[in-house]
mmCIF file of C-alpha atoms and ligand atoms in Angstrom:
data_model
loop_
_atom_site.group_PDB
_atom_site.id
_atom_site.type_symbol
_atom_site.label_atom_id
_atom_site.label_comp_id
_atom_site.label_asym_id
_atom_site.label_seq_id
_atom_site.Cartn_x
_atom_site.Cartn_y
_atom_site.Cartn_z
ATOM 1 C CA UNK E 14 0.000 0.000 0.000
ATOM 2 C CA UNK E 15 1.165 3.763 -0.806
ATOM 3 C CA UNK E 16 1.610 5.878 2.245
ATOM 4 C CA UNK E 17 -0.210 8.480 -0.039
ATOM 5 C CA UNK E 18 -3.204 6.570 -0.005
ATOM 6 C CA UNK E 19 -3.713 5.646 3.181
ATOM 7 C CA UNK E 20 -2.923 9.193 4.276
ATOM 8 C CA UNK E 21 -5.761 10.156 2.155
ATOM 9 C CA UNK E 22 -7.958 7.403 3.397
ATOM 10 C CA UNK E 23 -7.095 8.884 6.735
ATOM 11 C CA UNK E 24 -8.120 12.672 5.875
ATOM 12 C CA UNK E 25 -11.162 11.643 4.095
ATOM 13 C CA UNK E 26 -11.807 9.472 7.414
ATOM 14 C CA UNK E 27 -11.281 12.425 9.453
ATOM 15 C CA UNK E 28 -13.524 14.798 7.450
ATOM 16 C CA UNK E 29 -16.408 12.629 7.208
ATOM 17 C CA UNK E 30 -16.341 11.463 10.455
ATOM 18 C CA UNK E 31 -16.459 15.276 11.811
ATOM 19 C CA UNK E 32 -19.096 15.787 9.548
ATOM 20 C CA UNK E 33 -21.317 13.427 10.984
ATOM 21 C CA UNK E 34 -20.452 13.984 14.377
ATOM 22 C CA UNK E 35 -21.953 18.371 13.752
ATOM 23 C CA UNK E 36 -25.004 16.388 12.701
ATOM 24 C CA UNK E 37 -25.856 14.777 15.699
ATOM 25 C CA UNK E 38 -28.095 16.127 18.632
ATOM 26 C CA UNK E 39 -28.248 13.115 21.084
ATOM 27 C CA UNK E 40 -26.105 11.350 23.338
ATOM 28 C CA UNK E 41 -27.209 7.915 21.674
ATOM 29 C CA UNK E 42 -26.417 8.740 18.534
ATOM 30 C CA UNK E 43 -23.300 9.779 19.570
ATOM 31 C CA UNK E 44 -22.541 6.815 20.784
ATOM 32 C CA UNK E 45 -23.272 5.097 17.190
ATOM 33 C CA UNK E 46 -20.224 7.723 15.695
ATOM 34 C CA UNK E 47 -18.272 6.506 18.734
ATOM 35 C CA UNK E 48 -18.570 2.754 17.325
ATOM 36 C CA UNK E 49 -18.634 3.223 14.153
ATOM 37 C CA UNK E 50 -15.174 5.065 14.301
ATOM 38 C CA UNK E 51 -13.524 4.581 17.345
ATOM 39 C CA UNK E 52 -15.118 0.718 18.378
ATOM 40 C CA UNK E 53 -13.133 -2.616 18.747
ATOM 41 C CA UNK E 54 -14.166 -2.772 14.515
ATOM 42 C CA UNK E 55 -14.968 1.278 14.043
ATOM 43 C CA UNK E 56 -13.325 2.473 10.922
ATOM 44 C CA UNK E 57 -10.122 4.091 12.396
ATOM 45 C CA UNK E 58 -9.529 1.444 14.364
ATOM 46 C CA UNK E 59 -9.301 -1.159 11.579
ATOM 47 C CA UNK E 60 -6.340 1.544 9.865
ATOM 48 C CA UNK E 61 -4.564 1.955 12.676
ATOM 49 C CA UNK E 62 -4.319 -2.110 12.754
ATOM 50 C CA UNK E 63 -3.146 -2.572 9.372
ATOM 51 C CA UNK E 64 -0.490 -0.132 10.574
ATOM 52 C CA UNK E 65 1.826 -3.145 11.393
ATOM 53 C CA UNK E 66 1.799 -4.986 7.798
ATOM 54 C CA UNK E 67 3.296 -1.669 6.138
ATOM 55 C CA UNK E 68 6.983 -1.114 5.194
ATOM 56 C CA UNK E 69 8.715 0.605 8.831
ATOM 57 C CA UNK E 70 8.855 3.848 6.904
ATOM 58 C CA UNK E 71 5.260 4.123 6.051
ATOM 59 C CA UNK E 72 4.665 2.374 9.487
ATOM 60 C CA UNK E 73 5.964 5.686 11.541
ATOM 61 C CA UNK E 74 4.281 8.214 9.046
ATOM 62 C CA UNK E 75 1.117 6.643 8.603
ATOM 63 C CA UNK E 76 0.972 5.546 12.380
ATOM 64 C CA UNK E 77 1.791 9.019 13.526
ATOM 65 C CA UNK E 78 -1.074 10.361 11.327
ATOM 66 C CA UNK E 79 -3.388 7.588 12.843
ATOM 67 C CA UNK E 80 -2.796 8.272 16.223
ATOM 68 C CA UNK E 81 -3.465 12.095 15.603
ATOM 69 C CA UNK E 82 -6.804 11.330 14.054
ATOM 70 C CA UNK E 83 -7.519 9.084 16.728
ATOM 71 C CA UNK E 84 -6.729 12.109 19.528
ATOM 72 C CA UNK E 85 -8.870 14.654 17.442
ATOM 73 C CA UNK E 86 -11.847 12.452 16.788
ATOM 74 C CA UNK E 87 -11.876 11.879 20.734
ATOM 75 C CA UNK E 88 -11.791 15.085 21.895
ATOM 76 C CA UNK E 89 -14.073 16.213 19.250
ATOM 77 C CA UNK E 90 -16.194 13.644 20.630
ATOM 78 C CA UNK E 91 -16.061 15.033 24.015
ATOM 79 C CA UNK E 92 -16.835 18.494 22.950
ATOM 80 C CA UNK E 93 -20.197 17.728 21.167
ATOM 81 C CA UNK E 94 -20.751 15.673 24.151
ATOM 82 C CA UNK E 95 -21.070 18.626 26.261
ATOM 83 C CA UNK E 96 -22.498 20.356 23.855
ATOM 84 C CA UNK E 97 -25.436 18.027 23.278
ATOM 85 C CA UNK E 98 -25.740 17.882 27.185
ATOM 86 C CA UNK E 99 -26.592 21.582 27.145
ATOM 87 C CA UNK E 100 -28.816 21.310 23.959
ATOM 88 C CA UNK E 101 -31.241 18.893 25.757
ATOM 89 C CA UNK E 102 -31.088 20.784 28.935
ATOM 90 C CA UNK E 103 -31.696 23.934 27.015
ATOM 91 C CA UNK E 104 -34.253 21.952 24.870
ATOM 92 C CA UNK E 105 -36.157 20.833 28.040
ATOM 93 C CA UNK E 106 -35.876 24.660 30.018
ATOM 94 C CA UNK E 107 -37.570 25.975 26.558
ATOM 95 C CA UNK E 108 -40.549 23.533 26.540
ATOM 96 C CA UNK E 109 -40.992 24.471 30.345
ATOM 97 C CA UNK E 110 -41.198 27.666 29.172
ATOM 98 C CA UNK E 111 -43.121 27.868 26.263
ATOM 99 C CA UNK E 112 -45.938 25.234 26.756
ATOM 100 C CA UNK E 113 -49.021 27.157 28.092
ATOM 101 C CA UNK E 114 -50.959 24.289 27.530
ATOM 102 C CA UNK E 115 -49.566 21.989 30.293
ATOM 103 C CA UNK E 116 -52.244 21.541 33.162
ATOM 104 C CA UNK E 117 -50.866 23.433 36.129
ATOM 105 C CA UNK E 118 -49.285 21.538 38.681
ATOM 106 C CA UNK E 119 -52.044 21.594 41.879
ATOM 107 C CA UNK E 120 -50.888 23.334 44.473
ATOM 108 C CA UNK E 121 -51.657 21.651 48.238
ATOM 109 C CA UNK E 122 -54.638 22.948 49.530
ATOM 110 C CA UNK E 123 -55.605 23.723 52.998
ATOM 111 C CA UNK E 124 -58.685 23.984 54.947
ATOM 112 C CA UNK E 125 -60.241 25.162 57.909
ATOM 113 C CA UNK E 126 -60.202 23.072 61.088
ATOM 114 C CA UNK E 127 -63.928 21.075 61.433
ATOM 115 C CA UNK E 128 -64.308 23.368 64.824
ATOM 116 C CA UNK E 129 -63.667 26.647 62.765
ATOM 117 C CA UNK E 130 -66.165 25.439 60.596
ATOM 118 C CA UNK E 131 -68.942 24.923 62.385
ATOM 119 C CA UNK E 132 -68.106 27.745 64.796
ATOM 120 C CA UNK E 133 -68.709 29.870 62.226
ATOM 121 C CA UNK E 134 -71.694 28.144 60.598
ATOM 122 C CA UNK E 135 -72.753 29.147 64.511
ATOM 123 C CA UNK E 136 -72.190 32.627 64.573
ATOM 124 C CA UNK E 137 -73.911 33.335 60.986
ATOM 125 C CA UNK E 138 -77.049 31.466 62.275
ATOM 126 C CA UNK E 139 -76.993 33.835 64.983
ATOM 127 C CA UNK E 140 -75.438 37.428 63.479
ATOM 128 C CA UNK E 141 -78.560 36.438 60.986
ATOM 129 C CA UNK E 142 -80.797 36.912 63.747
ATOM 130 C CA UNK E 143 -79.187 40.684 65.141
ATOM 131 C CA UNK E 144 -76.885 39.034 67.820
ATOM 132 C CA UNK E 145 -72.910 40.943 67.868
ATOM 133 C CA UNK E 146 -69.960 38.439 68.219
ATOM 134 C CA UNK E 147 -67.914 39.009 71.293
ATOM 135 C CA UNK E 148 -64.880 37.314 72.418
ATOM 136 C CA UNK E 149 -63.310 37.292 76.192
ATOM 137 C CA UNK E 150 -60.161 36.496 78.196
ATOM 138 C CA UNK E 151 -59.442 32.698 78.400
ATOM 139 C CA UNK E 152 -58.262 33.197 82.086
ATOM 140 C CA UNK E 153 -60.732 35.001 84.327
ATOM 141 C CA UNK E 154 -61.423 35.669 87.547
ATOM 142 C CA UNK E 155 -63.182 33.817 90.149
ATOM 143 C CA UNK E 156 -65.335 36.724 90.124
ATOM 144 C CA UNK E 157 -66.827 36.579 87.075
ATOM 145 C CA UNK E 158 -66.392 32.945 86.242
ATOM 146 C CA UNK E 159 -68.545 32.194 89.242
ATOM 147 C CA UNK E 160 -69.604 34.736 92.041
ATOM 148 C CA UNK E 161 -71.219 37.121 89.382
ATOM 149 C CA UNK E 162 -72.985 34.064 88.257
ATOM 150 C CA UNK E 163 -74.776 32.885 91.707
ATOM 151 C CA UNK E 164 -72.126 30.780 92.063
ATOM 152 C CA UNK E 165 -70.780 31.775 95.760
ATOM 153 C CA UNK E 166 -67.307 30.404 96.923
ATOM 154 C CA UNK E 167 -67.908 26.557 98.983
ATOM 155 C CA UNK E 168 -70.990 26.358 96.748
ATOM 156 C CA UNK E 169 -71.822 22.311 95.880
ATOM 157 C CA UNK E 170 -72.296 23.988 92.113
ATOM 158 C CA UNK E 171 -69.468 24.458 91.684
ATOM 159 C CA UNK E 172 -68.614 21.276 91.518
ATOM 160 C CA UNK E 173 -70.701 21.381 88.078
ATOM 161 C CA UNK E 174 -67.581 22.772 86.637
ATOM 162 C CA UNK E 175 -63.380 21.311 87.504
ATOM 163 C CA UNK E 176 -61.597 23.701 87.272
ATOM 164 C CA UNK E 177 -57.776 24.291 86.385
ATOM 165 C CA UNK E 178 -56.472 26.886 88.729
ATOM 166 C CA UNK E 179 -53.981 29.784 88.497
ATOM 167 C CA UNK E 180 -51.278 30.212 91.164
ATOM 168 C CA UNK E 181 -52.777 33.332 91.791
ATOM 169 C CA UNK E 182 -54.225 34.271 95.593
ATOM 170 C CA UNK E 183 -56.522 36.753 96.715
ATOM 171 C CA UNK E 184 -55.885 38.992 99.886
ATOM 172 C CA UNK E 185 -58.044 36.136 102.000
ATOM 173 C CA UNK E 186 -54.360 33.660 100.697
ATOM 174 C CA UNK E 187 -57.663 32.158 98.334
ATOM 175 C CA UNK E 188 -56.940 30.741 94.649
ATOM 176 C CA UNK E 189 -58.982 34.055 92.462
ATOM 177 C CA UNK E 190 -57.648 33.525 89.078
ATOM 178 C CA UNK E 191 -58.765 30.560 86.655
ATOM 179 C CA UNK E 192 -58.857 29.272 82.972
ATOM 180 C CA UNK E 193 -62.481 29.823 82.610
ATOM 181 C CA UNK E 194 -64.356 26.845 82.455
ATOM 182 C CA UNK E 195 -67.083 27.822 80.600
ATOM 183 C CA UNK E 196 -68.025 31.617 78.254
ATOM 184 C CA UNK E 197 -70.954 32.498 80.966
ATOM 185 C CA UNK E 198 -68.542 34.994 82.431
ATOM 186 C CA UNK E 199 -68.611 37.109 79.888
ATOM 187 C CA UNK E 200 -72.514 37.298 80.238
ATOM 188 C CA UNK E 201 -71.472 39.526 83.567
ATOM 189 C CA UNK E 202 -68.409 41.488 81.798
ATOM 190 C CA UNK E 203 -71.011 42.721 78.959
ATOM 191 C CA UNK E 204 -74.131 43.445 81.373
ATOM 192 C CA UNK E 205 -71.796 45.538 83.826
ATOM 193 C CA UNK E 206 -70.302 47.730 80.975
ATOM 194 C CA UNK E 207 -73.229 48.060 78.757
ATOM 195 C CA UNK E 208 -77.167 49.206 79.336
ATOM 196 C CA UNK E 209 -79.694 46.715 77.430
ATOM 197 C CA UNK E 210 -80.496 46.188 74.888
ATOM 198 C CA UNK E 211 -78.167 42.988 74.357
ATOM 199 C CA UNK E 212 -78.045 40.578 72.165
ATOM 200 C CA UNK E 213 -74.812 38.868 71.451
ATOM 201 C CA UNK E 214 -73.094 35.786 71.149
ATOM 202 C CA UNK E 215 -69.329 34.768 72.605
ATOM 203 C CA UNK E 216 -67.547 31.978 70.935
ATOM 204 C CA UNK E 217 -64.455 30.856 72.899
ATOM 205 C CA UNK E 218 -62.032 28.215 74.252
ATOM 206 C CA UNK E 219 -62.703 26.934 77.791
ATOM 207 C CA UNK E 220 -61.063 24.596 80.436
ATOM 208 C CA UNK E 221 -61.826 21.762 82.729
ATOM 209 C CA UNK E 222 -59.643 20.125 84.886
ATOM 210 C CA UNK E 223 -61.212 16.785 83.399
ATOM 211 C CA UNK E 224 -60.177 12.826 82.812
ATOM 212 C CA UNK E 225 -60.761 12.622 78.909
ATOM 213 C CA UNK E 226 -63.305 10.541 77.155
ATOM 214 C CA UNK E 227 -65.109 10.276 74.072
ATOM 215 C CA UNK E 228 -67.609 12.805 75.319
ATOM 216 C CA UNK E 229 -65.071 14.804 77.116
ATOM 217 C CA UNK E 230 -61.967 17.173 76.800
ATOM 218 C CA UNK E 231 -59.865 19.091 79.025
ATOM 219 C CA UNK E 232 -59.803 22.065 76.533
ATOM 220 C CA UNK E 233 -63.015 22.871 74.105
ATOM 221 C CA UNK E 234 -65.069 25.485 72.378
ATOM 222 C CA UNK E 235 -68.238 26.992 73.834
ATOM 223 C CA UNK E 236 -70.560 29.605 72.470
ATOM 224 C CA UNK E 237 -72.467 31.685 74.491
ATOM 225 C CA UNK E 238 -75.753 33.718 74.076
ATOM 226 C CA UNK E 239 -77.585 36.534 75.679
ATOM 227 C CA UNK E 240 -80.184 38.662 75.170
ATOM 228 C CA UNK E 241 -81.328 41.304 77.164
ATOM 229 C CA UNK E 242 -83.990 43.776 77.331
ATOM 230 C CA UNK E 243 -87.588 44.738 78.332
ATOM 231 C CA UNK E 244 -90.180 42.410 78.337
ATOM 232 C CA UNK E 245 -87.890 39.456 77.103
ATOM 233 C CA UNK E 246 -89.566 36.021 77.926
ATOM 234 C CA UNK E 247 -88.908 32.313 77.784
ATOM 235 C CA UNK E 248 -91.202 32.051 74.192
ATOM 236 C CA UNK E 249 -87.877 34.494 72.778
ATOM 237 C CA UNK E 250 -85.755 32.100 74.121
ATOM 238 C CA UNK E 251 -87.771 29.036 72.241
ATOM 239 C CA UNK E 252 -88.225 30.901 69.095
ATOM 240 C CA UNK E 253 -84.234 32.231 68.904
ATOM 241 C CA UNK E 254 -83.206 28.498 70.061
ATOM 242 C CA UNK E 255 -85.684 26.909 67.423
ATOM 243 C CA UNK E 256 -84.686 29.191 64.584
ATOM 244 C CA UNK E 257 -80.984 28.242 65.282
ATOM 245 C CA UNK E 258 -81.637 24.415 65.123
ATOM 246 C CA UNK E 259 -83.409 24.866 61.790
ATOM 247 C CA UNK E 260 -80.705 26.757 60.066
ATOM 248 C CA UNK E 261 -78.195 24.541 61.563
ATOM 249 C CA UNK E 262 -79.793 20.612 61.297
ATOM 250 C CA UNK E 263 -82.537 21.069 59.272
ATOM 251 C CA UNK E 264 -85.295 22.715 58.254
ATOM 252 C CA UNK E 265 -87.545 20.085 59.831
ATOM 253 C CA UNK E 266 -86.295 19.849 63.230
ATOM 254 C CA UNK E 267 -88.119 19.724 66.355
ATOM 255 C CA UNK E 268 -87.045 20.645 69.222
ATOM 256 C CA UNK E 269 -88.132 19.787 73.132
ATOM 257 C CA UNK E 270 -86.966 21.818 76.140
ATOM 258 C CA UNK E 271 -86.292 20.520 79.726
ATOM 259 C CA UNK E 272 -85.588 21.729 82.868
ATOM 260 C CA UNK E 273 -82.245 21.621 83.538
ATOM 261 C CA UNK E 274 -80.301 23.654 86.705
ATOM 262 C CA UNK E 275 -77.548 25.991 86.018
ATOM 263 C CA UNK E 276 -77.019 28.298 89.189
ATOM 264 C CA UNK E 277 -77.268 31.960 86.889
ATOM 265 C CA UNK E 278 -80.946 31.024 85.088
ATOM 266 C CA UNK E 279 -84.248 30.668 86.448
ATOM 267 C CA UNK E 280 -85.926 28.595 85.173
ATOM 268 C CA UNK E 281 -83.133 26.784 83.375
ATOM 269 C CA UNK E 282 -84.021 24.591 80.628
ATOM 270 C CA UNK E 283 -82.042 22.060 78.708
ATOM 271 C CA UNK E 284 -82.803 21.823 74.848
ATOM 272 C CA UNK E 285 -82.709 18.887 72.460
ATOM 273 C CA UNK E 286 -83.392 18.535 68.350
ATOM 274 C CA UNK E 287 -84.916 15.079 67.576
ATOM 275 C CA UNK E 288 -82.804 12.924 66.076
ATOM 276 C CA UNK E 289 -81.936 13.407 62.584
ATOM 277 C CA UNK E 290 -80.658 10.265 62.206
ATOM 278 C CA UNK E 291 -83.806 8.164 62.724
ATOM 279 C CA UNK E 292 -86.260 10.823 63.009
ATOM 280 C CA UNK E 293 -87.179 10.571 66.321
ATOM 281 C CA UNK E 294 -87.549 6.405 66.076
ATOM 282 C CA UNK E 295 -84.412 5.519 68.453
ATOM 283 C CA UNK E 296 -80.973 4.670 67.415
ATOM 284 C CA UNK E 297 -77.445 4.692 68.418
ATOM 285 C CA UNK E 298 -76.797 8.777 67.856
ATOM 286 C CA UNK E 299 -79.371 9.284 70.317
ATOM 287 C CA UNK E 300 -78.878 6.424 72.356
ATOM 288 C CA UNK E 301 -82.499 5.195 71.744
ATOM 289 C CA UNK E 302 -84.182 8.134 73.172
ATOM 290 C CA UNK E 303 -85.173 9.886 69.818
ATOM 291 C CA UNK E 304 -83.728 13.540 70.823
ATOM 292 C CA UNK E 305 -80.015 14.801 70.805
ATOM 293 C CA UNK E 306 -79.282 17.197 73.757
ATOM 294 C CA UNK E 307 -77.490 20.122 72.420
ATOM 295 C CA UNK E 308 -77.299 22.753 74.755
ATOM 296 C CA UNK E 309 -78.108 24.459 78.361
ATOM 297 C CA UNK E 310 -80.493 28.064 78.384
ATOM 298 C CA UNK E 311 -82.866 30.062 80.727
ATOM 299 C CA UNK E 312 -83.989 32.928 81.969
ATOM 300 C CA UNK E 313 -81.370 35.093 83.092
ATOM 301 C CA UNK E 314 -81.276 34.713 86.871
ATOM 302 C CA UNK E 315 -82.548 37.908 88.955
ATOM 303 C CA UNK E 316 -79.167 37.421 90.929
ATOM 304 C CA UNK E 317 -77.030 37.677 88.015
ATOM 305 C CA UNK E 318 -79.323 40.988 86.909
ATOM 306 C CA UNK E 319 -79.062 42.637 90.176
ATOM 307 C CA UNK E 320 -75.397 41.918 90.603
ATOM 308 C CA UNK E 321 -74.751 43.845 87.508
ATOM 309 C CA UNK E 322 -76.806 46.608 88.541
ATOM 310 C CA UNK E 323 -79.784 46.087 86.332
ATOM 311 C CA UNK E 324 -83.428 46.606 88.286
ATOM 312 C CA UNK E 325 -85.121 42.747 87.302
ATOM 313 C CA UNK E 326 -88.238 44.582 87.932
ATOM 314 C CA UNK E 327 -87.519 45.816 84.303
ATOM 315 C CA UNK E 328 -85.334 44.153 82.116
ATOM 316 C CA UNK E 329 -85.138 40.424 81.590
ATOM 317 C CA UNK E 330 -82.859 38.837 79.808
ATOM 318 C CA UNK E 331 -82.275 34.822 78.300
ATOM 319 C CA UNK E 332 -78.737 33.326 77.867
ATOM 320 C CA UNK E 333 -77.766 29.705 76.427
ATOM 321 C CA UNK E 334 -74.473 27.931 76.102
ATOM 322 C CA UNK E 335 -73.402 25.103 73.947
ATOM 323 C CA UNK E 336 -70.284 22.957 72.562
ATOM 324 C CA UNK E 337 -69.729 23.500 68.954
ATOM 325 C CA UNK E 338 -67.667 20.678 69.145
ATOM 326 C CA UNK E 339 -70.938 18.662 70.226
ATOM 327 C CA UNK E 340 -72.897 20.232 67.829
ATOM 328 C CA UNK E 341 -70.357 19.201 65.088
ATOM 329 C CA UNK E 342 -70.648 15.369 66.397
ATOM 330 C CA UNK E 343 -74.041 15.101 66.092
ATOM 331 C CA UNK E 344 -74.222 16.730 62.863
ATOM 332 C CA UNK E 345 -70.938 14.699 61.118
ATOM 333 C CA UNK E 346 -71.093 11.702 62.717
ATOM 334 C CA UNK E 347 -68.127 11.728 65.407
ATOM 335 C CA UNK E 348 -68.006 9.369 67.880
ATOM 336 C CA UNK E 349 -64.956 10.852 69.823
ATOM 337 C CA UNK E 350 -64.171 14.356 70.744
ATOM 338 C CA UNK E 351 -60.768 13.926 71.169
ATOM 339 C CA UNK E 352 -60.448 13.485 67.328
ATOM 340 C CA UNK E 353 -60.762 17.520 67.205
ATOM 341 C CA UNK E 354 -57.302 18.609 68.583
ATOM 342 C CA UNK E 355 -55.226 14.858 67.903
ATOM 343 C CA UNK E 356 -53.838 16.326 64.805
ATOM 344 C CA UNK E 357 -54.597 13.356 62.596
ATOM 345 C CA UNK E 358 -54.440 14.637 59.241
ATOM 346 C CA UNK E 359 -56.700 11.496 57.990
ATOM 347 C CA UNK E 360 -59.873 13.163 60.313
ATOM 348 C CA UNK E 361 -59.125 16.427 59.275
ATOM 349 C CA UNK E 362 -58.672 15.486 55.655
ATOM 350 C CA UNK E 363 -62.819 14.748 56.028
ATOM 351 C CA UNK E 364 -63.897 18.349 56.267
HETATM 352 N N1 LIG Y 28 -72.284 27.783 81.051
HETATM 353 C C1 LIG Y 28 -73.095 26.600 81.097
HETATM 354 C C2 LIG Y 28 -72.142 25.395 81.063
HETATM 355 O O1 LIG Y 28 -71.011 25.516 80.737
HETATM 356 C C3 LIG Y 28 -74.089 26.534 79.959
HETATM 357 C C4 LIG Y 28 -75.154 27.565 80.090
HETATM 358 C C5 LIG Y 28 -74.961 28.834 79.569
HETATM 359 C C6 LIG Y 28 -76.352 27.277 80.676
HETATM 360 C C7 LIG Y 28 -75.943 29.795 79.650
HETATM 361 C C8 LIG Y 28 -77.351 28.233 80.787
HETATM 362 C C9 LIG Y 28 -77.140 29.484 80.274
HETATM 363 O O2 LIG Y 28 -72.545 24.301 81.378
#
């Protein structure tokens, strides 16, 4: 063989195989070129083996040239590599950026706690109806949490209500201070700052020093209700307290009242809906009585009127009190309270 000609077979190699390698735009591809030239049987390869059957003049030249070929192609093949690489990251940055078509990715969604909920399903049944929305202190005093209320210190009712005290002592060395236990002390807050008329509701977070249950937590929601003015009666209690179950279970709810005793009303009364559930009939949810108890009300008591300084010879007032938590059992379905604040993201996925 002439050196001439294999030279030229080498150049012609060269070219061509540069050629091809500007036309390719993936990293597979590029691994065909790499075979085809540089593999165990690629073109070059199969020159630079004949090398050894040439004349030891032609042998150095030709070899020389070979090896040079072989260094270009290779590093030419690592350029467009790299290039490539940043043509298909370029490639997939421009799609990204053009393609307004693509469904947005969702984002994750949050929601409002099941007691939020229905705490303020509560308070739009009732701002419907004229009532303000007030809020109070979580820790009260003695005071208001019970003596304003007819509630006197060593009373047996107070035992109605455990209570979690604050290390905090009156000048008699007597615990004064309190997480309030229920939202009734803010009935005597309002009535001893304001003149009737009154009609507002408090929603708020209250405390018991209490063993925990299905039917009971240490820490809850209550919302509280009072109206006061001339010539209020128990029938405005009924009708307020009926128009609230409708909007809240139903538009075909009854409802029954009971008396109940709560030391700050007189007459106290206890109020149920019927069942929704079986319609009265008797089932589990209403453990076979055919009414769901859902709160405590009455007439405000003279006591509580006077202490404020309010003459019960004129105005009269009703309050009521209930667990939004309770209210959101009934009406969902929960069979244990202390689902509300366990943080289980599978309950409060459900609302
Ligand atoms: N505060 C009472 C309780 O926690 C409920 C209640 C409020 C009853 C207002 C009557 C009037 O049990």
């Amino acid at each position: 063989m002439e050196s001439g000609t294999v030279l030229e077979t080498l150049r012609s190699l060269e070219e061509e195989a540069l050629r091809e390698l500007g036309t390719l735009e993936d990293i597979d591809s590029l691994e065909t070129w790499r075979v085809a030239y540089l593999g165990r049987r690629g073109k070059l390869t199969t020159i630079l083996r004949s090398v050894g059957s040439l004349s030891p003049d032609l042998r150095r030249s030709v070899g020389a040239a070979g090896n040079q070929v072989k260094t270009l192609l290779e590093e030419e093949q690592a350029r467009r590599s790299d290039e490539i690489e940043e043509l298909e990251v370029r490639r997939r940055s421009s799609l990204r950026a053009i393609d307004v078509t693509l469904p947005g990715r969702p984002l994750p969604q949050g929601r409002l706690h099941p007691t939020t909920q229905i705490l303020r399903e509560i308070c739009s049944s009732f701002t419907a109806m004229g009532f303000q929305i007030v809020e109070g202190p979580e820790v009260e005093w003695d005071k208001y949490n019970f003596e304003m209320l007819n509630i006197p210190r060593d009373h047996p009712a107070r035992d109605m209500w455990n209570s979690l005290w604050i290390d905090q002592q009156d000048a008699d060395g007597r615990l004064s201070m309190l997480m309030r236990t229920h939202t009734s002390p803010m009935q005597a807050r309002i009535m001893e700052q304001t003149k009737p008329p009154i009609r507002l509701i408090v929603p708020g977070k209250c405390y018991r020093y209490e063993a925990t249950d299905a039917t009971h937590e240490w820490h809850f929601y209550q919302v509280e209700g009072l109206a006061v003015d001339e010539g209020i009666t128990l029938a405005n209690l009924k009708g307020t307290l009926y128009e609230f179950a409708r909007r809240i279970f139903g538009p075909d709810r009854k409802v029954r009242f009971r008396c109940d005793y709560f030391p700050f009303v007189e007459p106290g009364v206890d109020m149920s809906v019927d069942c929704f559930a079986c319609r009265g009939e008797g089932c589990r949810l209403c453990a076979d009585t055919g009414w769901l108890e859902i709160m405590g009300a009455g007439m405000v008591h003279p006591k509580v009127l006077a202490g404020v300084g309010y003459d019960p010879e004129v105005y009269t007032g009703f309050a009521f009190g209930m667990g939004p938590e309770r209210i959101a059992m009934l009406k969902y379905g929960i069979d244990d309270i202390r689902l509300f604040y366990g943080n289980d993201l599978r309950f409060l996925r459900q609302f």
